[in-house]
Coordinates of C-alpha atoms and ligand atoms in Angstrom, one line a residue:
M1 CA -3.0 -52.4 -59.5
K2 CA -6.5 -53.1 -60.5
I3 CA -9.6 -54.4 -58.9
E4 CA -10.2 -58.0 -60.8
H5 CA -12.4 -59.9 -59.3
A6 CA -15.1 -59.2 -56.3
Y7 CA -18.5 -61.2 -55.2
T8 CA -20.8 -61.6 -52.3
I9 CA -20.5 -64.4 -49.7
V10 CA -23.5 -65.0 -47.9
T11 CA -23.5 -67.3 -44.6
S12 CA -25.6 -68.1 -41.6
P13 CA -24.0 -70.4 -39.0
G14 CA -26.4 -69.4 -36.7
R15 CA -27.6 -66.1 -38.1
N16 CA -27.4 -64.8 -41.3
F17 CA -23.7 -62.7 -43.2
V18 CA -23.2 -61.2 -46.1
T19 CA -19.6 -60.7 -46.4
L20 CA -18.1 -59.1 -49.9
K21 CA -14.4 -60.2 -51.0
I22 CA -12.9 -57.5 -53.2
V23 CA -9.5 -59.3 -55.0
T24 CA -7.1 -57.4 -57.2
D25 CA -4.7 -58.9 -60.1
E26 CA -1.9 -59.0 -57.8
G27 CA -3.5 -61.5 -55.7
T28 CA -4.0 -59.1 -52.7
Y29 CA -7.8 -59.6 -51.5
G30 CA -10.0 -57.7 -48.5
I31 CA -13.1 -58.3 -47.1
G32 CA -16.1 -55.9 -45.9
D33 CA -19.2 -56.9 -44.3
A34 CA -22.6 -55.9 -45.7
T35 CA -24.5 -57.4 -43.0
L36 CA -28.1 -56.2 -42.5
N37 CA -30.3 -57.8 -39.8
G38 CA -33.9 -58.7 -41.6
R39 CA -32.9 -57.3 -45.0
E40 CA -29.1 -59.0 -45.9
M41 CA -30.3 -60.1 -49.3
A42 CA -31.3 -56.4 -50.2
V43 CA -27.8 -55.4 -49.5
V44 CA -26.4 -58.5 -51.6
A45 CA -28.6 -57.5 -54.8
Y46 CA -27.1 -54.1 -54.8
L47 CA -23.9 -54.9 -54.5
D48 CA -24.0 -58.2 -57.2
E49 CA -26.1 -56.0 -59.5
H50 CA -25.2 -52.4 -59.4
V51 CA -21.8 -52.1 -57.0
I52 CA -19.3 -54.7 -58.0
P53 CA -19.7 -54.6 -62.0
A54 CA -18.7 -51.4 -62.0
L55 CA -15.9 -52.0 -59.1
I56 CA -13.8 -54.4 -62.0
G57 CA -10.4 -52.5 -62.8
R58 CA -10.7 -49.8 -60.9
D59 CA -7.7 -48.9 -58.3
P60 CA -8.2 -50.1 -55.5
Q61 CA -6.0 -48.2 -53.5
R62 CA -8.3 -44.8 -54.2
I63 CA -10.2 -45.3 -51.6
E64 CA -11.5 -42.1 -51.0
D65 CA -12.5 -41.7 -54.8
I66 CA -14.6 -44.7 -55.1
W67 CA -16.3 -43.7 -51.9
H68 CA -17.6 -40.7 -53.5
Y69 CA -18.0 -42.5 -56.8
L70 CA -20.7 -44.8 -55.3
Y71 CA -21.7 -42.3 -53.0
R72 CA -22.3 -39.5 -55.4
G73 CA -23.0 -42.2 -58.0
A74 CA -26.1 -43.4 -57.1
Y75 CA -27.6 -40.1 -57.1
W76 CA -29.9 -41.6 -54.4
R77 CA -27.7 -40.6 -51.7
R78 CA -27.8 -42.5 -47.8
G79 CA -30.5 -44.9 -46.6
P80 CA -29.4 -48.5 -44.6
V81 CA -29.3 -50.3 -48.5
T82 CA -26.7 -48.0 -50.0
M83 CA -24.5 -47.4 -47.1
S84 CA -24.1 -51.0 -45.9
A85 CA -23.1 -51.4 -49.2
I86 CA -20.7 -49.2 -49.5
A87 CA -19.3 -50.1 -46.2
A88 CA -18.6 -53.5 -47.2
V89 CA -16.3 -51.9 -50.0
D90 CA -14.8 -49.2 -47.9
M91 CA -13.8 -52.2 -45.5
A92 CA -12.2 -54.6 -47.6
L93 CA -10.7 -51.6 -49.5
W94 CA -9.1 -50.3 -46.6
D95 CA -8.1 -54.2 -45.2
I96 CA -6.3 -54.4 -48.8
K97 CA -4.3 -51.1 -48.8
A98 CA -3.3 -52.2 -44.7
K99 CA -2.3 -55.6 -46.2
L100 CA -0.2 -53.6 -49.1
A101 CA 1.3 -51.4 -46.3
G102 CA 2.4 -54.8 -44.2
M103 CA 0.1 -53.1 -41.2
P104 CA -2.4 -53.9 -39.2
L105 CA -5.3 -51.5 -39.7
Y106 CA -4.9 -49.0 -37.0
Q107 CA -1.4 -48.1 -37.8
L108 CA -3.0 -46.9 -41.2
L109 CA -5.2 -44.7 -39.4
G110 CA -2.4 -43.1 -37.0
G111 CA -1.5 -45.3 -34.6
K112 CA -3.1 -46.7 -31.6
S113 CA -4.0 -44.1 -29.1
R114 CA -5.0 -46.5 -26.4
E115 CA -3.7 -50.4 -25.4
R116 CA -6.8 -52.2 -25.2
V117 CA -10.5 -51.5 -25.8
M118 CA -13.4 -50.9 -23.2
V119 CA -16.4 -53.2 -24.1
Y120 CA -20.0 -53.6 -22.5
G121 CA -21.5 -57.2 -22.3
H122 CA -24.7 -57.8 -22.1
A123 CA -26.8 -59.0 -19.4
T124 CA -30.2 -60.4 -19.9
G125 CA -32.6 -62.1 -17.4
R126 CA -36.5 -62.8 -16.9
D127 CA -36.6 -60.7 -13.8
I128 CA -34.6 -58.5 -11.9
E129 CA -32.8 -61.5 -9.8
S130 CA -31.7 -63.1 -12.9
C131 CA -30.6 -60.4 -14.7
L132 CA -28.2 -60.1 -11.3
E133 CA -26.7 -63.5 -11.9
E134 CA -26.0 -62.3 -15.2
V135 CA -24.3 -59.3 -14.2
A136 CA -22.2 -60.8 -12.0
R137 CA -21.2 -63.5 -14.5
H138 CA -19.7 -61.0 -16.1
V139 CA -17.8 -59.4 -13.9
D140 CA -16.5 -62.8 -13.3
E141 CA -15.4 -63.0 -16.5
G142 CA -13.9 -59.2 -16.0
Y143 CA -16.3 -57.0 -17.5
K144 CA -16.1 -53.1 -16.5
A145 CA -19.3 -52.2 -18.1
V146 CA -22.5 -54.4 -18.2
R147 CA -25.7 -53.5 -20.2
V148 CA -28.2 -55.0 -18.1
Q149 CA -32.0 -55.8 -19.4
A150 CA -34.8 -57.4 -17.5
G151 CA -38.2 -58.4 -18.0
V152 CA -40.7 -56.2 -17.1
P153 CA -44.0 -57.6 -14.9
G154 CA -47.0 -58.0 -17.4
I155 CA -44.9 -57.8 -20.7
A156 CA -44.8 -61.2 -21.8
S157 CA -42.0 -60.5 -23.6
I158 CA -39.4 -57.4 -24.5
Y159 CA -36.8 -56.5 -26.2
G160 CA -33.1 -58.0 -25.2
V161 CA -34.5 -60.8 -22.9
A162 CA -33.7 -63.8 -23.7
K163 CA -36.2 -65.9 -24.4
K164 CA -34.9 -68.3 -21.6
D165 CA -32.4 -67.7 -18.8
G166 CA -29.2 -68.0 -19.6
E167 CA -29.8 -68.6 -23.6
P168 CA -28.1 -65.9 -25.7
Y169 CA -31.0 -63.3 -27.0
E170 CA -31.0 -63.2 -30.6
P171 CA -33.8 -60.2 -32.2
A172 CA -34.4 -62.1 -35.5
D173 CA -36.2 -65.3 -34.3
A174 CA -38.6 -65.9 -36.8
D175 CA -39.2 -65.9 -40.3
L176 CA -41.8 -63.6 -40.5
P177 CA -42.1 -60.7 -37.8
A178 CA -43.1 -62.0 -34.2
E179 CA -45.7 -59.3 -32.6
H180 CA -44.4 -58.0 -29.1
V181 CA -46.7 -56.3 -26.9
W182 CA -45.5 -53.1 -25.6
S183 CA -46.5 -50.8 -22.1
T184 CA -45.0 -48.0 -21.7
S185 CA -46.4 -47.3 -18.5
K186 CA -45.5 -50.7 -16.9
Y187 CA -41.4 -50.3 -18.1
L188 CA -41.0 -47.2 -16.7
N189 CA -42.9 -47.7 -13.5
H190 CA -40.2 -51.3 -13.0
V191 CA -36.8 -50.1 -14.7
P192 CA -35.5 -48.0 -12.1
K193 CA -35.5 -50.8 -9.3
L194 CA -33.5 -52.7 -12.0
F195 CA -30.7 -50.4 -11.9
A196 CA -31.3 -49.7 -8.3
A197 CA -30.9 -53.2 -7.2
V198 CA -27.3 -53.3 -9.6
R199 CA -25.7 -50.4 -7.5
E200 CA -27.0 -51.9 -3.8
R201 CA -25.3 -55.8 -5.5
F202 CA -22.1 -54.9 -6.9
G203 CA -21.5 -51.1 -5.5
D204 CA -20.2 -47.8 -7.4
D205 CA -17.5 -48.9 -9.9
L206 CA -19.0 -51.0 -12.4
H207 CA -20.3 -48.9 -15.3
I208 CA -23.8 -50.0 -15.8
L209 CA -25.8 -49.6 -19.3
H210 CA -29.3 -50.1 -20.8
D211 CA -30.7 -49.5 -23.9
V212 CA -34.5 -48.4 -24.1
H213 CA -34.4 -49.4 -28.2
H214 CA -36.7 -46.5 -29.3
R215 CA -40.2 -47.1 -27.6
L216 CA -40.6 -43.6 -25.4
T217 CA -41.4 -40.2 -26.3
P218 CA -39.3 -37.2 -25.1
I219 CA -40.8 -36.3 -22.0
E220 CA -41.2 -40.3 -21.0
A221 CA -37.2 -40.3 -22.0
A222 CA -36.6 -37.2 -19.6
R223 CA -39.1 -38.6 -17.2
L224 CA -36.4 -41.9 -17.4
G225 CA -33.0 -40.4 -17.1
K226 CA -34.8 -37.6 -14.2
E227 CA -35.0 -41.2 -12.2
V228 CA -32.1 -43.0 -12.7
E229 CA -29.8 -40.0 -12.2
P230 CA -29.0 -41.4 -8.8
Y231 CA -27.9 -44.7 -10.5
H232 CA -25.3 -43.2 -12.3
L233 CA -25.6 -45.0 -15.7
F234 CA -23.1 -45.0 -18.3
W235 CA -25.3 -44.2 -20.6
L236 CA -28.9 -44.6 -21.6
E237 CA -29.5 -45.9 -25.4
D238 CA -32.0 -45.1 -27.8
C239 CA -34.7 -43.7 -25.7
V240 CA -36.6 -42.1 -28.7
P241 CA -36.2 -42.9 -32.4
A242 CA -34.2 -40.6 -33.7
E243 CA -35.3 -39.1 -36.6
N244 CA -36.2 -36.1 -35.3
Q245 CA -33.2 -34.7 -33.8
E246 CA -34.1 -32.1 -31.8
A247 CA -36.1 -34.3 -29.0
F248 CA -32.8 -34.7 -27.8
G249 CA -32.7 -31.3 -27.1
L250 CA -36.2 -31.3 -24.6
I251 CA -34.5 -34.5 -22.9
R252 CA -31.2 -33.1 -22.9
Q253 CA -33.0 -30.2 -20.8
H254 CA -34.2 -32.4 -17.8
T255 CA -31.6 -34.4 -17.2
T256 CA -27.3 -35.1 -16.5
T257 CA -27.8 -39.2 -17.7
P258 CA -25.5 -39.8 -20.5
L259 CA -27.3 -40.6 -23.8
A260 CA -26.3 -42.3 -26.5
V261 CA -28.0 -43.0 -30.1
G262 CA -27.4 -43.6 -33.8
E263 CA -27.0 -47.9 -33.6
V264 CA -29.3 -46.9 -37.0
F265 CA -27.8 -44.6 -38.3
N266 CA -26.1 -44.1 -41.5
S267 CA -24.7 -40.7 -42.5
I268 CA -23.2 -38.2 -41.1
H269 CA -25.9 -36.1 -41.4
D270 CA -28.6 -38.3 -39.5
A271 CA -26.1 -37.3 -36.0
K272 CA -25.0 -33.7 -37.2
A273 CA -27.4 -31.5 -35.3
L274 CA -27.3 -34.0 -32.1
I275 CA -23.6 -33.8 -32.2
E276 CA -23.2 -30.0 -32.7
N277 CA -25.5 -29.2 -30.1
Q278 CA -24.7 -31.5 -27.7
W279 CA -27.7 -33.1 -27.3
I280 CA -26.1 -36.3 -26.4
D281 CA -22.8 -37.9 -25.2
Y282 CA -21.9 -41.0 -27.4
I283 CA -22.1 -41.7 -31.2
R284 CA -23.5 -45.3 -32.1
A285 CA -23.2 -45.6 -36.1
T286 CA -21.3 -48.3 -36.7
L287 CA -18.3 -49.3 -39.8
T288 CA -20.9 -51.7 -41.7
H289 CA -23.8 -49.5 -41.8
A290 CA -23.1 -46.1 -42.2
G291 CA -20.2 -46.1 -44.8
G292 CA -17.5 -47.8 -43.3
I293 CA -14.5 -46.4 -42.3
T294 CA -13.9 -43.5 -44.5
H295 CA -17.7 -41.8 -43.4
V296 CA -17.8 -42.8 -39.9
R297 CA -13.7 -41.3 -39.4
R298 CA -15.8 -38.0 -40.2
I299 CA -19.3 -38.9 -37.7
A300 CA -15.9 -39.3 -35.4
D301 CA -13.9 -36.6 -35.9
L302 CA -17.5 -34.2 -35.6
A303 CA -18.5 -35.8 -32.7
G304 CA -14.8 -35.0 -30.5
L305 CA -15.7 -31.2 -31.4
Y306 CA -18.6 -31.3 -29.6
H307 CA -17.4 -34.1 -26.1
V308 CA -19.5 -37.3 -28.3
R309 CA -17.6 -39.7 -28.1
T310 CA -17.6 -43.2 -30.0
G311 CA -19.9 -46.2 -28.6
F312 CA -19.8 -48.9 -31.4
H313 CA -23.2 -51.1 -32.2
G314 CA -21.7 -54.2 -31.6
P315 CA -24.4 -56.8 -32.0
T316 CA -23.9 -60.5 -33.1
D317 CA -25.7 -59.6 -36.3
L318 CA -22.7 -57.6 -37.1
S319 CA -20.1 -60.0 -38.5
P320 CA -16.6 -60.4 -36.9
V321 CA -15.5 -58.4 -39.9
C322 CA -17.1 -55.4 -38.9
L323 CA -16.4 -56.5 -35.1
G324 CA -12.5 -56.6 -35.7
S325 CA -12.5 -53.1 -38.2
A326 CA -14.1 -51.9 -34.9
I327 CA -11.4 -52.4 -32.9
H328 CA -8.6 -51.0 -34.9
F329 CA -10.6 -48.4 -35.2
D330 CA -11.6 -48.1 -31.7
T331 CA -7.6 -49.0 -30.7
W332 CA -7.5 -45.5 -32.9
V333 CA -10.0 -43.0 -32.5
P334 CA -8.6 -40.1 -29.9
N335 CA -12.9 -39.8 -28.6
F336 CA -13.1 -43.3 -28.0
G337 CA -16.0 -44.2 -25.1
I338 CA -16.9 -48.3 -25.1
Q339 CA -17.2 -51.1 -27.5
E340 CA -20.1 -52.9 -27.3
Y341 CA -19.5 -56.4 -27.3
M342 CA -21.6 -59.6 -27.8
P343 CA -20.0 -62.8 -28.0
H344 CA -20.7 -64.5 -31.6
T345 CA -21.2 -68.5 -31.6
S346 CA -18.1 -70.8 -32.0
A347 CA -19.8 -71.6 -35.5
T348 CA -19.4 -67.8 -36.7
N349 CA -15.9 -68.0 -35.2
E350 CA -15.2 -70.6 -37.6
V351 CA -16.0 -69.3 -40.2
F352 CA -14.5 -66.0 -39.5
P353 CA -10.8 -66.3 -38.3
H354 CA -9.6 -63.3 -36.4
D355 CA -6.6 -62.0 -34.5
Y356 CA -8.4 -59.9 -31.6
R357 CA -9.0 -60.8 -28.4
F358 CA -10.9 -60.4 -25.4
E359 CA -9.0 -60.1 -22.2
D360 CA -10.4 -58.7 -18.8
G361 CA -13.0 -56.7 -20.0
H362 CA -10.8 -55.1 -22.6
F363 CA -10.3 -55.8 -26.4
I364 CA -7.0 -56.1 -27.3
V365 CA -6.6 -54.9 -31.3
G366 CA -4.4 -57.6 -33.3
E367 CA -1.1 -57.0 -35.7
T368 CA -1.7 -59.3 -38.3
P369 CA -1.7 -56.7 -41.5
G370 CA -5.3 -55.4 -43.1
H371 CA -8.4 -56.1 -40.2
G372 CA -7.0 -58.7 -38.7
V373 CA -10.4 -60.6 -40.1
D374 CA -10.2 -63.7 -42.6
I375 CA -13.6 -65.7 -44.0
D376 CA -13.1 -69.9 -44.5
E377 CA -15.6 -69.5 -47.5
E378 CA -15.7 -73.4 -47.4
L379 CA -17.1 -73.9 -44.1
A380 CA -19.3 -71.0 -45.3
K381 CA -20.8 -72.8 -47.8
Q382 CA -22.1 -75.2 -45.2
Y383 CA -24.6 -73.0 -43.8
P384 CA -27.0 -71.7 -46.4
Y385 CA -29.2 -68.3 -45.6
K386 CA -32.5 -68.8 -44.0
R387 CA -34.7 -65.2 -43.9
A388 CA -35.1 -64.2 -40.2
S389 CA -37.0 -61.2 -39.6
L390 CA -37.0 -58.9 -36.1
P391 CA -40.5 -58.2 -34.5
V392 CA -42.8 -55.8 -34.4
N393 CA -44.3 -53.9 -31.0
R394 CA -48.0 -53.2 -30.7
L395 CA -49.4 -51.4 -27.3
E396 CA -51.9 -53.1 -25.6
D397 CA -54.8 -51.2 -27.5
G398 CA -53.3 -52.9 -30.8
T399 CA -51.6 -49.6 -32.1
L400 CA -48.4 -50.9 -34.1
W401 CA -45.3 -48.8 -32.0
H402 CA -41.5 -48.9 -32.3
W403 CA -39.4 -51.9 -31.5
Ligands
LIG1 O1 -28.0 -52.5 -29.0 C1 -27.8 -53.1 -29.4 O2 -26.9 -54.1 -29.7 C2 -28.8 -53.3 -30.5 O3 -30.2 -52.5 -29.8 C3 -29.5 -54.3 -31.0 O4 -29.7 -55.2 -30.2 C4 -30.3 -54.2 -31.8 O5 -32.1 -54.4 -31.9 C5 -30.6 -55.3 -33.2 O6 -28.9 -55.4 -33.7 C6 -30.8 -55.2 -34.6 O7 -30.9 -56.3 -35.9
LIG2 MG1 -29.5 -50.9 -28.9

């Protein structure tokens, strides 16, 4: 069996998605997600110019060999563009292999470790009161875990909070980066009140999560982790930028609040010290940005040795192809923690028909052979690519900060 044909599909049903389709000479095809939010066309160029020509004629069943061919063969290892391109190939090849086996992907990985996959939804509000209303809506819809993000008095726009209450949050909201203004002191003084209010209204059972989005220094993160200990967060996410893995060692010395990190990671090396030193509790590296199933499986196995569990990134800027594959992975992986879930728009769901379903705060994996997600290429053509960028963040004096 040979790879006969492969091509990228760019579509924007509300936001941009990049999909790689690989077709074999026997007619079986697989698809993979290659979406890198705000840098989509860089991955398209990488795939079209450098990867696809080298795939034609190869045996699609040799997933491991192709992974190493693309990783080692580039000479320039790692990086989000390279690893997203490799991930798309990998996901498409696992899709093909599972279709050939006549099995849903989770079976090929090793079978079910659980019946269903717990997800966390996003509650956002301009202020604490409106955020609580959104938490209530999620609880009514069956969610057992909710990420809470609220506006901070004195900060005009902030990560994770929709422009208008009740609207879905979309970070890549401008052609070129919007400029936000950040104040660590205003945030740190305000945010513990949000968790206190959530616990007071919803009691102890609801899992609550929060994303700091890389804005603090280690000692500030330590302060926050300590102050929110009474509210028993499921996790505190991305409390500092993680290029310096040792920063988490400092935070860890000060707090028992569980720590999650890794949505921007693309390699096991980004997480190695974090995991081996048990500085974190949840690893968020995703299939699409960290080299696909083949590589993330290695990260999860390493994590398992150190009591670190998975908590995959799952925003709307990853396509249903990634989400569907992630649900198979989550169903199988022994050290599963939780799966992030931001529902896609109905236009996106129409372009990407799929067999996973949401029920009572969990995902239930489908039984279709492969990863269970397809693409309607005719419909995809109706939504042309439109450049969209993530914001930048500045301190109140104008210093460029972490967004
Ligand atoms: O926890 C999350 O879901 C993330 O922080 C996202 O909201 C990112 O900001 C987005 O994926 C950037 O493209
Ligand atoms: Mg995040």
